[in-house]
Amino acid sequence: GEVAAEQEETRQVVGMVPGDALEWRWKVKNVVMDGADGGIERRVVYIARRKRREFEQESETKLGQLLSKFAVKHHMQLATVVFNSSLPFRAQVAALWTAGVALGIHGANLANAVFMPPGAALIEIMPFRFDHDMYAAGGGAGLRYARWNVSEGEDFPGRIKGESVEECIRGSKKCKKFYRSDHRKVRLGERDLEGVKSLLEESVAAVFSRARDAGA
């Protein structure tokens, strides 16, 4: 049927994509997007956060400047989206429906990457010394995935001497919330900005080389 045909077409772009991911997108396409195709376009989307686990203002500004230059260099449309309850569901889907690349700091807001086209790229920025594999392997949605771990930050003041960060996080909710930066703003240093830029370059090269190969 149509799902099987779309699955075969997608395999030509990114290899094996989970069948349930393709079936999900087929249902979203017809129920939410009125049949609109969701192929990869030259769009980069910054998934921003507000109030909780957001970047310091200076870091947010520098990241925005980096993304603007990147979009111009690669002839891409740049969009910023904040997913919250005031944004209609269709608008949430549409924000990523044709995105070639999306990036944002770790959090549930990145779950919306499930609406991206298979073969697109998701870049996750992790707070200092925090790690999580929620979106590894593209979240099972056939996405290219990369992460950058922030290199600058503070250590949990209640961490016991000789205790690793991993042990602290596993043993204390306060420690986990601290490193996850639930109530602290995240700072991006120059090294971090260069790292994110490098991942963006790698991602756009991979995504659009696949798209060219699929169209050949």
mmCIF file with all atom_site columns, C-alpha atoms in Angstrom:
data_model
loop_
_atom_site.group_PDB
_atom_site.id
_atom_site.type_symbol
_atom_site.label_atom_id
_atom_site.label_alt_id
_atom_site.label_comp_id
_atom_site.label_asym_id
_atom_site.label_entity_id
_atom_site.label_seq_id
_atom_site.pdbx_PDB_ins_code
_atom_site.Cartn_x
_atom_site.Cartn_y
_atom_site.Cartn_z
_atom_site.occupancy
_atom_site.B_iso_or_equiv
_atom_site.pdbx_formal_charge
_atom_site.auth_seq_id
_atom_site.auth_comp_id
_atom_site.auth_asym_id
_atom_site.auth_atom_id
_atom_site.pdbx_PDB_model_num
ATOM 1   C CA . GLY A 1 1   ? 0.000  0.000  0.000  1.00 0.00 ? 1   GLY A CA 1
ATOM 2   C CA . GLU A 1 2   ? 0.966  3.665  0.282  1.00 0.00 ? 2   GLU A CA 1
ATOM 3   C CA . VAL A 1 3   ? 2.878  3.104  3.530  1.00 0.00 ? 3   VAL A CA 1
ATOM 4   C CA . ALA A 1 4   ? 4.935  0.311  2.000  1.00 0.00 ? 4   ALA A CA 1
ATOM 5   C CA . ALA A 1 5   ? 5.700  2.431  -1.056 1.00 0.00 ? 5   ALA A CA 1
ATOM 6   C CA . GLU A 1 6   ? 6.799  5.384  1.109  1.00 0.00 ? 6   GLU A CA 1
ATOM 7   C CA . GLN A 1 7   ? 8.943  3.056  3.233  1.00 0.00 ? 7   GLN A CA 1
ATOM 8   C CA . GLU A 1 8   ? 10.729 1.723  0.152  1.00 0.00 ? 8   GLU A CA 1
ATOM 9   C CA . GLU A 1 9   ? 11.284 5.242  -1.163 1.00 0.00 ? 9   GLU A CA 1
ATOM 10  C CA . THR A 1 10  ? 12.738 6.360  2.180  1.00 0.00 ? 10  THR A CA 1
ATOM 11  C CA . ARG A 1 11  ? 15.122 3.418  2.317  1.00 0.00 ? 11  ARG A CA 1
ATOM 12  C CA . GLN A 1 12  ? 16.774 4.802  -0.778 1.00 0.00 ? 12  GLN A CA 1
ATOM 13  C CA . VAL A 1 13  ? 17.548 7.984  1.153  1.00 0.00 ? 13  VAL A CA 1
ATOM 14  C CA . VAL A 1 14  ? 18.640 6.817  4.606  1.00 0.00 ? 14  VAL A CA 1
ATOM 15  C CA . GLY A 1 15  ? 18.636 3.048  4.584  1.00 0.00 ? 15  GLY A CA 1
ATOM 16  C CA . MET A 1 16  ? 16.343 1.132  6.910  1.00 0.00 ? 16  MET A CA 1
ATOM 17  C CA . VAL A 1 17  ? 13.769 3.355  8.627  1.00 0.00 ? 17  VAL A CA 1
ATOM 18  C CA . PRO A 1 18  ? 11.499 1.799  11.283 1.00 0.00 ? 18  PRO A CA 1
ATOM 19  C CA . GLY A 1 19  ? 8.174  0.826  9.747  1.00 0.00 ? 19  GLY A CA 1
ATOM 20  C CA . ASP A 1 20  ? 6.194  2.279  12.633 1.00 0.00 ? 20  ASP A CA 1
ATOM 21  C CA . ALA A 1 21  ? 7.908  5.650  12.087 1.00 0.00 ? 21  ALA A CA 1
ATOM 22  C CA . LEU A 1 22  ? 6.844  5.660  8.449  1.00 0.00 ? 22  LEU A CA 1
ATOM 23  C CA . GLU A 1 23  ? 3.313  4.589  9.300  1.00 0.00 ? 23  GLU A CA 1
ATOM 24  C CA . TRP A 1 24  ? 3.152  7.389  11.893 1.00 0.00 ? 24  TRP A CA 1
ATOM 25  C CA . ARG A 1 25  ? 4.270  9.982  9.354  1.00 0.00 ? 25  ARG A CA 1
ATOM 26  C CA . TRP A 1 26  ? 1.780  8.680  6.785  1.00 0.00 ? 26  TRP A CA 1
ATOM 27  C CA . LYS A 1 27  ? -1.049 9.135  9.324  1.00 0.00 ? 27  LYS A CA 1
ATOM 28  C CA . VAL A 1 28  ? 0.163  12.621 10.308 1.00 0.00 ? 28  VAL A CA 1
ATOM 29  C CA . LYS A 1 29  ? 0.434  13.568 6.639  1.00 0.00 ? 29  LYS A CA 1
ATOM 30  C CA . ASN A 1 30  ? -3.161 12.631 5.911  1.00 0.00 ? 30  ASN A CA 1
ATOM 31  C CA . VAL A 1 31  ? -4.863 13.519 9.201  1.00 0.00 ? 31  VAL A CA 1
ATOM 32  C CA . VAL A 1 32  ? -2.960 16.650 10.272 1.00 0.00 ? 32  VAL A CA 1
ATOM 33  C CA . MET A 1 33  ? -1.200 18.014 7.192  1.00 0.00 ? 33  MET A CA 1
ATOM 34  C CA . ASP A 1 34  ? -4.035 17.512 4.686  1.00 0.00 ? 34  ASP A CA 1
ATOM 35  C CA . GLY A 1 35  ? -1.884 15.267 2.501  1.00 0.00 ? 35  GLY A CA 1
ATOM 36  C CA . ALA A 1 36  ? 1.031  17.722 2.237  1.00 0.00 ? 36  ALA A CA 1
ATOM 37  C CA . ASP A 1 37  ? 4.295  15.955 1.448  1.00 0.00 ? 37  ASP A CA 1
ATOM 38  C CA . GLY A 1 38  ? 7.016  16.277 4.041  1.00 0.00 ? 38  GLY A CA 1
ATOM 39  C CA . GLY A 1 39  ? 10.177 15.951 1.993  1.00 0.00 ? 39  GLY A CA 1
ATOM 40  C CA . ILE A 1 40  ? 13.476 17.527 3.017  1.00 0.00 ? 40  ILE A CA 1
ATOM 41  C CA . GLU A 1 41  ? 13.831 21.214 2.155  1.00 0.00 ? 41  GLU A CA 1
ATOM 42  C CA . ARG A 1 42  ? 16.675 23.645 2.723  1.00 0.00 ? 42  ARG A CA 1
ATOM 43  C CA . ARG A 1 43  ? 15.392 24.688 6.137  1.00 0.00 ? 43  ARG A CA 1
ATOM 44  C CA . VAL A 1 44  ? 17.218 24.829 9.462  1.00 0.00 ? 44  VAL A CA 1
ATOM 45  C CA . VAL A 1 45  ? 15.086 25.124 12.591 1.00 0.00 ? 45  VAL A CA 1
ATOM 46  C CA . TYR A 1 46  ? 16.287 26.255 16.002 1.00 0.00 ? 46  TYR A CA 1
ATOM 47  C CA . ILE A 1 47  ? 14.122 24.684 18.711 1.00 0.00 ? 47  ILE A CA 1
ATOM 48  C CA . ALA A 1 48  ? 14.380 27.266 21.489 1.00 0.00 ? 48  ALA A CA 1
ATOM 49  C CA . ARG A 1 49  ? 13.432 26.981 25.143 1.00 0.00 ? 49  ARG A CA 1
ATOM 50  C CA . ARG A 1 50  ? 12.101 29.660 27.457 1.00 0.00 ? 50  ARG A CA 1
ATOM 51  C CA . LYS A 1 51  ? 12.058 29.947 31.262 1.00 0.00 ? 51  LYS A CA 1
ATOM 52  C CA . ARG A 1 52  ? 13.613 26.528 31.936 1.00 0.00 ? 52  ARG A CA 1
ATOM 53  C CA . ARG A 1 53  ? 16.954 25.203 30.712 1.00 0.00 ? 53  ARG A CA 1
ATOM 54  C CA . GLU A 1 54  ? 17.490 28.074 28.321 1.00 0.00 ? 54  GLU A CA 1
ATOM 55  C CA . PHE A 1 55  ? 20.745 29.655 27.216 1.00 0.00 ? 55  PHE A CA 1
ATOM 56  C CA . GLU A 1 56  ? 22.202 32.778 28.783 1.00 0.00 ? 56  GLU A CA 1
ATOM 57  C CA . GLN A 1 57  ? 21.250 35.826 26.738 1.00 0.00 ? 57  GLN A CA 1
ATOM 58  C CA . GLU A 1 58  ? 24.764 36.345 25.371 1.00 0.00 ? 58  GLU A CA 1
ATOM 59  C CA . SER A 1 59  ? 24.980 32.687 24.349 1.00 0.00 ? 59  SER A CA 1
ATOM 60  C CA . GLU A 1 60  ? 21.536 32.841 22.774 1.00 0.00 ? 60  GLU A CA 1
ATOM 61  C CA . THR A 1 61  ? 22.596 35.890 20.767 1.00 0.00 ? 61  THR A CA 1
ATOM 62  C CA . LYS A 1 62  ? 25.846 34.313 19.577 1.00 0.00 ? 62  LYS A CA 1
ATOM 63  C CA . LEU A 1 63  ? 24.093 31.077 18.645 1.00 0.00 ? 63  LEU A CA 1
ATOM 64  C CA . GLY A 1 64  ? 21.530 33.066 16.679 1.00 0.00 ? 64  GLY A CA 1
ATOM 65  C CA . GLN A 1 65  ? 24.282 34.878 14.804 1.00 0.00 ? 65  GLN A CA 1
ATOM 66  C CA . LEU A 1 66  ? 26.006 31.574 14.047 1.00 0.00 ? 66  LEU A CA 1
ATOM 67  C CA . LEU A 1 67  ? 22.773 30.095 12.690 1.00 0.00 ? 67  LEU A CA 1
ATOM 68  C CA . SER A 1 68  ? 22.055 33.162 10.565 1.00 0.00 ? 68  SER A CA 1
ATOM 69  C CA . LYS A 1 69  ? 25.490 33.002 8.920  1.00 0.00 ? 69  LYS A CA 1
ATOM 70  C CA . PHE A 1 70  ? 25.152 29.252 8.449  1.00 0.00 ? 70  PHE A CA 1
ATOM 71  C CA . ALA A 1 71  ? 21.753 29.613 6.777  1.00 0.00 ? 71  ALA A CA 1
ATOM 72  C CA . VAL A 1 72  ? 23.017 32.299 4.404  1.00 0.00 ? 72  VAL A CA 1
ATOM 73  C CA . LYS A 1 73  ? 26.116 30.277 3.519  1.00 0.00 ? 73  LYS A CA 1
ATOM 74  C CA . HIS A 1 74  ? 24.069 27.193 2.631  1.00 0.00 ? 74  HIS A CA 1
ATOM 75  C CA . HIS A 1 75  ? 21.111 29.035 1.092  1.00 0.00 ? 75  HIS A CA 1
ATOM 76  C CA . MET A 1 76  ? 18.756 27.770 3.775  1.00 0.00 ? 76  MET A CA 1
ATOM 77  C CA . GLN A 1 77  ? 15.708 29.277 5.411  1.00 0.00 ? 77  GLN A CA 1
ATOM 78  C CA . LEU A 1 78  ? 16.186 29.792 9.166  1.00 0.00 ? 78  LEU A CA 1
ATOM 79  C CA . ALA A 1 79  ? 13.289 29.518 11.594 1.00 0.00 ? 79  ALA A CA 1
ATOM 80  C CA . THR A 1 80  ? 13.044 29.602 15.383 1.00 0.00 ? 80  THR A CA 1
ATOM 81  C CA . VAL A 1 81  ? 10.239 27.813 17.173 1.00 0.00 ? 81  VAL A CA 1
ATOM 82  C CA . VAL A 1 82  ? 9.225  27.537 20.828 1.00 0.00 ? 82  VAL A CA 1
ATOM 83  C CA . PHE A 1 83  ? 6.968  24.576 21.471 1.00 0.00 ? 83  PHE A CA 1
ATOM 84  C CA . ASN A 1 84  ? 4.374  25.352 24.140 1.00 0.00 ? 84  ASN A CA 1
ATOM 85  C CA . SER A 1 85  ? 0.670  24.930 24.817 1.00 0.00 ? 85  SER A CA 1
ATOM 86  C CA . SER A 1 86  ? -0.204 28.160 22.989 1.00 0.00 ? 86  SER A CA 1
ATOM 87  C CA . LEU A 1 87  ? 1.133  26.833 19.674 1.00 0.00 ? 87  LEU A CA 1
ATOM 88  C CA . PRO A 1 88  ? -1.568 24.874 17.787 1.00 0.00 ? 88  PRO A CA 1
ATOM 89  C CA . PHE A 1 89  ? -0.722 21.248 17.093 1.00 0.00 ? 89  PHE A CA 1
ATOM 90  C CA . ARG A 1 90  ? -0.746 21.680 13.314 1.00 0.00 ? 90  ARG A CA 1
ATOM 91  C CA . ALA A 1 91  ? 1.695  24.579 13.645 1.00 0.00 ? 91  ALA A CA 1
ATOM 92  C CA . GLN A 1 92  ? 3.979  22.402 15.789 1.00 0.00 ? 92  GLN A CA 1
ATOM 93  C CA . VAL A 1 93  ? 4.002  19.719 13.099 1.00 0.00 ? 93  VAL A CA 1
ATOM 94  C CA . ALA A 1 94  ? 4.467  22.226 10.266 1.00 0.00 ? 94  ALA A CA 1
ATOM 95  C CA . ALA A 1 95  ? 7.482  23.799 12.012 1.00 0.00 ? 95  ALA A CA 1
ATOM 96  C CA . LEU A 1 96  ? 9.548  20.657 11.408 1.00 0.00 ? 96  LEU A CA 1
ATOM 97  C CA . TRP A 1 97  ? 7.635  18.886 8.631  1.00 0.00 ? 97  TRP A CA 1
ATOM 98  C CA . THR A 1 98  ? 10.137 19.786 5.897  1.00 0.00 ? 98  THR A CA 1
ATOM 99  C CA . ALA A 1 99  ? 13.180 20.759 7.997  1.00 0.00 ? 99  ALA A CA 1
ATOM 100 C CA . GLY A 1 100 ? 16.523 19.494 6.765  1.00 0.00 ? 100 GLY A CA 1
ATOM 101 C CA . VAL A 1 101 ? 18.318 20.272 10.034 1.00 0.00 ? 101 VAL A CA 1
ATOM 102 C CA . ALA A 1 102 ? 17.044 21.065 13.535 1.00 0.00 ? 102 ALA A CA 1
ATOM 103 C CA . LEU A 1 103 ? 18.901 21.737 16.740 1.00 0.00 ? 103 LEU A CA 1
ATOM 104 C CA . GLY A 1 104 ? 18.187 22.640 20.329 1.00 0.00 ? 104 GLY A CA 1
ATOM 105 C CA . ILE A 1 105 ? 19.176 22.028 23.923 1.00 0.00 ? 105 ILE A CA 1
ATOM 106 C CA . HIS A 1 106 ? 18.236 18.736 25.604 1.00 0.00 ? 106 HIS A CA 1
ATOM 107 C CA . GLY A 1 107 ? 14.623 18.402 26.643 1.00 0.00 ? 107 GLY A CA 1
ATOM 108 C CA . ALA A 1 108 ? 11.178 17.093 25.780 1.00 0.00 ? 108 ALA A CA 1
ATOM 109 C CA . ASN A 1 109 ? 10.801 19.820 23.151 1.00 0.00 ? 109 ASN A CA 1
ATOM 110 C CA . LEU A 1 110 ? 13.110 17.818 20.884 1.00 0.00 ? 110 LEU A CA 1
ATOM 111 C CA . ALA A 1 111 ? 10.515 15.034 20.795 1.00 0.00 ? 111 ALA A CA 1
ATOM 112 C CA . ASN A 1 112 ? 8.861  17.078 18.044 1.00 0.00 ? 112 ASN A CA 1
ATOM 113 C CA . ALA A 1 113 ? 11.709 15.943 15.788 1.00 0.00 ? 113 ALA A CA 1
ATOM 114 C CA . VAL A 1 114 ? 9.515  12.915 15.114 1.00 0.00 ? 114 VAL A CA 1
ATOM 115 C CA . PHE A 1 115 ? 7.753  15.168 12.575 1.00 0.00 ? 115 PHE A CA 1
ATOM 116 C CA . MET A 1 116 ? 10.958 15.740 10.583 1.00 0.00 ? 116 MET A CA 1
ATOM 117 C CA . PRO A 1 117 ? 11.474 13.927 7.274  1.00 0.00 ? 117 PRO A CA 1
ATOM 118 C CA . PRO A 1 118 ? 13.440 10.661 7.485  1.00 0.00 ? 118 PRO A CA 1
ATOM 119 C CA . GLY A 1 119 ? 17.016 11.457 6.487  1.00 0.00 ? 119 GLY A CA 1
ATOM 120 C CA . ALA A 1 120 ? 16.988 14.919 8.100  1.00 0.00 ? 120 ALA A CA 1
ATOM 121 C CA . ALA A 1 121 ? 19.392 15.765 10.942 1.00 0.00 ? 121 ALA A CA 1
ATOM 122 C CA . LEU A 1 122 ? 18.811 16.496 14.625 1.00 0.00 ? 122 LEU A CA 1
ATOM 123 C CA . ILE A 1 123 ? 21.544 18.120 16.719 1.00 0.00 ? 123 ILE A CA 1
ATOM 124 C CA . GLU A 1 124 ? 21.140 17.992 20.493 1.00 0.00 ? 124 GLU A CA 1
ATOM 125 C CA . ILE A 1 125 ? 23.096 20.312 22.810 1.00 0.00 ? 125 ILE A CA 1
ATOM 126 C CA . MET A 1 126 ? 23.713 18.778 26.236 1.00 0.00 ? 126 MET A CA 1
ATOM 127 C CA . PRO A 1 127 ? 24.192 20.882 29.390 1.00 0.00 ? 127 PRO A CA 1
ATOM 128 C CA . PHE A 1 128 ? 27.595 20.730 31.073 1.00 0.00 ? 128 PHE A CA 1
ATOM 129 C CA . ARG A 1 129 ? 28.428 17.181 32.231 1.00 0.00 ? 129 ARG A CA 1
ATOM 130 C CA . PHE A 1 130 ? 24.902 15.925 31.593 1.00 0.00 ? 130 PHE A CA 1
ATOM 131 C CA . ASP A 1 131 ? 24.231 13.042 29.244 1.00 0.00 ? 131 ASP A CA 1
ATOM 132 C CA . HIS A 1 132 ? 21.150 11.221 28.015 1.00 0.00 ? 132 HIS A CA 1
ATOM 133 C CA . ASP A 1 133 ? 20.422 8.877  25.133 1.00 0.00 ? 133 ASP A CA 1
ATOM 134 C CA . MET A 1 134 ? 16.741 9.763  24.629 1.00 0.00 ? 134 MET A CA 1
ATOM 135 C CA . TYR A 1 135 ? 17.264 10.913 21.047 1.00 0.00 ? 135 TYR A CA 1
ATOM 136 C CA . ALA A 1 136 ? 20.281 8.803  20.131 1.00 0.00 ? 136 ALA A CA 1
ATOM 137 C CA . ALA A 1 137 ? 19.988 7.018  16.800 1.00 0.00 ? 137 ALA A CA 1
ATOM 138 C CA . GLY A 1 138 ? 17.533 9.654  15.665 1.00 0.00 ? 138 GLY A CA 1
ATOM 139 C CA . GLY A 1 139 ? 14.886 8.726  18.187 1.00 0.00 ? 139 GLY A CA 1
ATOM 140 C CA . GLY A 1 140 ? 13.918 5.731  16.063 1.00 0.00 ? 140 GLY A CA 1
ATOM 141 C CA . ALA A 1 141 ? 12.532 8.071  13.395 1.00 0.00 ? 141 ALA A CA 1
ATOM 142 C CA . GLY A 1 142 ? 15.180 7.575  10.701 1.00 0.00 ? 142 GLY A CA 1
ATOM 143 C CA . LEU A 1 143 ? 17.018 10.812 11.494 1.00 0.00 ? 143 LEU A CA 1
ATOM 144 C CA . ARG A 1 144 ? 20.719 11.556 11.446 1.00 0.00 ? 144 ARG A CA 1
ATOM 145 C CA . TYR A 1 145 ? 21.682 12.394 15.042 1.00 0.00 ? 145 TYR A CA 1
ATOM 146 C CA . ALA A 1 146 ? 24.584 14.281 16.629 1.00 0.00 ? 146 ALA A CA 1
ATOM 147 C CA . ARG A 1 147 ? 25.158 15.839 20.013 1.00 0.00 ? 147 ARG A CA 1
ATOM 148 C CA . TRP A 1 148 ? 27.402 18.458 21.523 1.00 0.00 ? 148 TRP A CA 1
ATOM 149 C CA . ASN A 1 149 ? 28.209 18.409 25.246 1.00 0.00 ? 149 ASN A CA 1
ATOM 150 C CA . VAL A 1 150 ? 28.716 21.906 26.632 1.00 0.00 ? 150 VAL A CA 1
ATOM 151 C CA . SER A 1 151 ? 32.329 22.265 27.791 1.00 0.00 ? 151 SER A CA 1
ATOM 152 C CA . GLU A 1 152 ? 31.906 24.999 30.418 1.00 0.00 ? 152 GLU A CA 1
ATOM 153 C CA . GLY A 1 153 ? 29.843 25.071 33.594 1.00 0.00 ? 153 GLY A CA 1
ATOM 154 C CA . GLU A 1 154 ? 29.684 24.539 37.339 1.00 0.00 ? 154 GLU A CA 1
ATOM 155 C CA . ASP A 1 155 ? 29.838 21.357 39.376 1.00 0.00 ? 155 ASP A CA 1
ATOM 156 C CA . PHE A 1 156 ? 27.135 20.352 41.852 1.00 0.00 ? 156 PHE A CA 1
ATOM 157 C CA . PRO A 1 157 ? 28.175 21.806 45.248 1.00 0.00 ? 157 PRO A CA 1
ATOM 158 C CA . GLY A 1 158 ? 26.819 18.767 47.107 1.00 0.00 ? 158 GLY A CA 1
ATOM 159 C CA . ARG A 1 159 ? 28.854 16.239 45.158 1.00 0.00 ? 159 ARG A CA 1
ATOM 160 C CA . ILE A 1 160 ? 30.877 13.978 47.460 1.00 0.00 ? 160 ILE A CA 1
ATOM 161 C CA . LYS A 1 161 ? 34.650 13.985 47.064 1.00 0.00 ? 161 LYS A CA 1
ATOM 162 C CA . GLY A 1 162 ? 35.725 11.116 44.820 1.00 0.00 ? 162 GLY A CA 1
ATOM 163 C CA . GLU A 1 163 ? 32.189 10.616 43.492 1.00 0.00 ? 163 GLU A CA 1
ATOM 164 C CA . SER A 1 164 ? 31.814 10.657 39.710 1.00 0.00 ? 164 SER A CA 1
ATOM 165 C CA . VAL A 1 165 ? 29.230 12.845 38.039 1.00 0.00 ? 165 VAL A CA 1
ATOM 166 C CA . GLU A 1 166 ? 27.381 9.725  36.877 1.00 0.00 ? 166 GLU A CA 1
ATOM 167 C CA . GLU A 1 167 ? 27.224 8.372  40.454 1.00 0.00 ? 167 GLU A CA 1
ATOM 168 C CA . CYS A 1 168 ? 26.030 11.740 41.724 1.00 0.00 ? 168 CYS A CA 1
ATOM 169 C CA . ILE A 1 169 ? 23.260 11.931 39.125 1.00 0.00 ? 169 ILE A CA 1
ATOM 170 C CA . ARG A 1 170 ? 22.110 8.358  39.768 1.00 0.00 ? 170 ARG A CA 1
ATOM 171 C CA . GLY A 1 171 ? 22.091 8.824  43.530 1.00 0.00 ? 171 GLY A CA 1
ATOM 172 C CA . SER A 1 172 ? 20.564 12.274 43.917 1.00 0.00 ? 172 SER A CA 1
ATOM 173 C CA . LYS A 1 173 ? 17.591 13.943 42.237 1.00 0.00 ? 173 LYS A CA 1
ATOM 174 C CA . LYS A 1 174 ? 18.991 17.335 43.234 1.00 0.00 ? 174 LYS A CA 1
ATOM 175 C CA . CYS A 1 175 ? 22.267 16.470 41.526 1.00 0.00 ? 175 CYS A CA 1
ATOM 176 C CA . LYS A 1 176 ? 20.467 15.300 38.394 1.00 0.00 ? 176 LYS A CA 1
ATOM 177 C CA . LYS A 1 177 ? 18.361 18.463 38.192 1.00 0.00 ? 177 LYS A CA 1
ATOM 178 C CA . PHE A 1 178 ? 21.478 20.579 38.753 1.00 0.00 ? 178 PHE A CA 1
ATOM 179 C CA . TYR A 1 179 ? 23.469 19.044 35.903 1.00 0.00 ? 179 TYR A CA 1
ATOM 180 C CA . ARG A 1 180 ? 20.372 18.964 33.707 1.00 0.00 ? 180 ARG A CA 1
ATOM 181 C CA . SER A 1 181 ? 20.239 22.726 34.298 1.00 0.00 ? 181 SER A CA 1
ATOM 182 C CA . ASP A 1 182 ? 16.546 22.639 35.158 1.00 0.00 ? 182 ASP A CA 1
ATOM 183 C CA . HIS A 1 183 ? 16.708 25.971 36.958 1.00 0.00 ? 183 HIS A CA 1
ATOM 184 C CA . ARG A 1 184 ? 19.942 27.432 35.619 1.00 0.00 ? 184 ARG A CA 1
ATOM 185 C CA . LYS A 1 185 ? 20.772 29.062 32.319 1.00 0.00 ? 185 LYS A CA 1
ATOM 186 C CA . VAL A 1 186 ? 23.348 27.395 30.088 1.00 0.00 ? 186 VAL A CA 1
ATOM 187 C CA . ARG A 1 187 ? 26.451 29.191 28.844 1.00 0.00 ? 187 ARG A CA 1
ATOM 188 C CA . LEU A 1 188 ? 28.050 28.469 25.475 1.00 0.00 ? 188 LEU A CA 1
ATOM 189 C CA . GLY A 1 189 ? 31.760 29.234 25.202 1.00 0.00 ? 189 GLY A CA 1
ATOM 190 C CA . GLU A 1 190 ? 33.683 29.777 21.980 1.00 0.00 ? 190 GLU A CA 1
ATOM 191 C CA . ARG A 1 191 ? 34.666 26.119 21.918 1.00 0.00 ? 191 ARG A CA 1
ATOM 192 C CA . ASP A 1 192 ? 31.012 25.150 22.154 1.00 0.00 ? 192 ASP A CA 1
ATOM 193 C CA . LEU A 1 193 ? 29.979 27.484 19.359 1.00 0.00 ? 193 LEU A CA 1
ATOM 194 C CA . GLU A 1 194 ? 32.730 26.096 17.123 1.00 0.00 ? 194 GLU A CA 1
ATOM 195 C CA . GLY A 1 195 ? 31.636 22.562 17.991 1.00 0.00 ? 195 GLY A CA 1
ATOM 196 C CA . VAL A 1 196 ? 28.014 23.270 17.121 1.00 0.00 ? 196 VAL A CA 1
ATOM 197 C CA . LYS A 1 197 ? 29.101 24.935 13.890 1.00 0.00 ? 197 LYS A CA 1
ATOM 198 C CA . SER A 1 198 ? 31.129 21.857 12.961 1.00 0.00 ? 198 SER A CA 1
ATOM 199 C CA . LEU A 1 199 ? 28.161 19.555 13.603 1.00 0.00 ? 199 LEU A CA 1
ATOM 200 C CA . LEU A 1 200 ? 25.928 21.800 11.503 1.00 0.00 ? 200 LEU A CA 1
ATOM 201 C CA . GLU A 1 201 ? 28.375 21.620 8.592  1.00 0.00 ? 201 GLU A CA 1
ATOM 202 C CA . GLU A 1 202 ? 28.655 17.835 8.854  1.00 0.00 ? 202 GLU A CA 1
ATOM 203 C CA . SER A 1 203 ? 24.900 17.444 9.103  1.00 0.00 ? 203 SER A CA 1
ATOM 204 C CA . VAL A 1 204 ? 23.973 19.620 6.131  1.00 0.00 ? 204 VAL A CA 1
ATOM 205 C CA . ALA A 1 205 ? 26.601 17.890 3.984  1.00 0.00 ? 205 ALA A CA 1
ATOM 206 C CA . ALA A 1 206 ? 25.240 14.452 4.888  1.00 0.00 ? 206 ALA A CA 1
ATOM 207 C CA . VAL A 1 207 ? 21.571 15.355 4.575  1.00 0.00 ? 207 VAL A CA 1
ATOM 208 C CA . PHE A 1 208 ? 21.745 16.995 1.180  1.00 0.00 ? 208 PHE A CA 1
ATOM 209 C CA . SER A 1 209 ? 24.230 14.551 -0.308 1.00 0.00 ? 209 SER A CA 1
ATOM 210 C CA . ARG A 1 210 ? 21.708 11.830 0.540  1.00 0.00 ? 210 ARG A CA 1
ATOM 211 C CA . ALA A 1 211 ? 18.915 13.863 -0.981 1.00 0.00 ? 211 ALA A CA 1
ATOM 212 C CA . ARG A 1 212 ? 20.948 14.310 -4.194 1.00 0.00 ? 212 ARG A CA 1
ATOM 213 C CA . ASP A 1 213 ? 21.758 10.603 -4.319 1.00 0.00 ? 213 ASP A CA 1
ATOM 214 C CA . ALA A 1 214 ? 18.087 9.714  -3.856 1.00 0.00 ? 214 ALA A CA 1
ATOM 215 C CA . GLY A 1 215 ? 17.092 12.027 -6.700 1.00 0.00 ? 215 GLY A CA 1
ATOM 216 C CA . ALA A 1 216 ? 19.785 10.764 -9.074 1.00 0.00 ? 216 ALA A CA 1
#
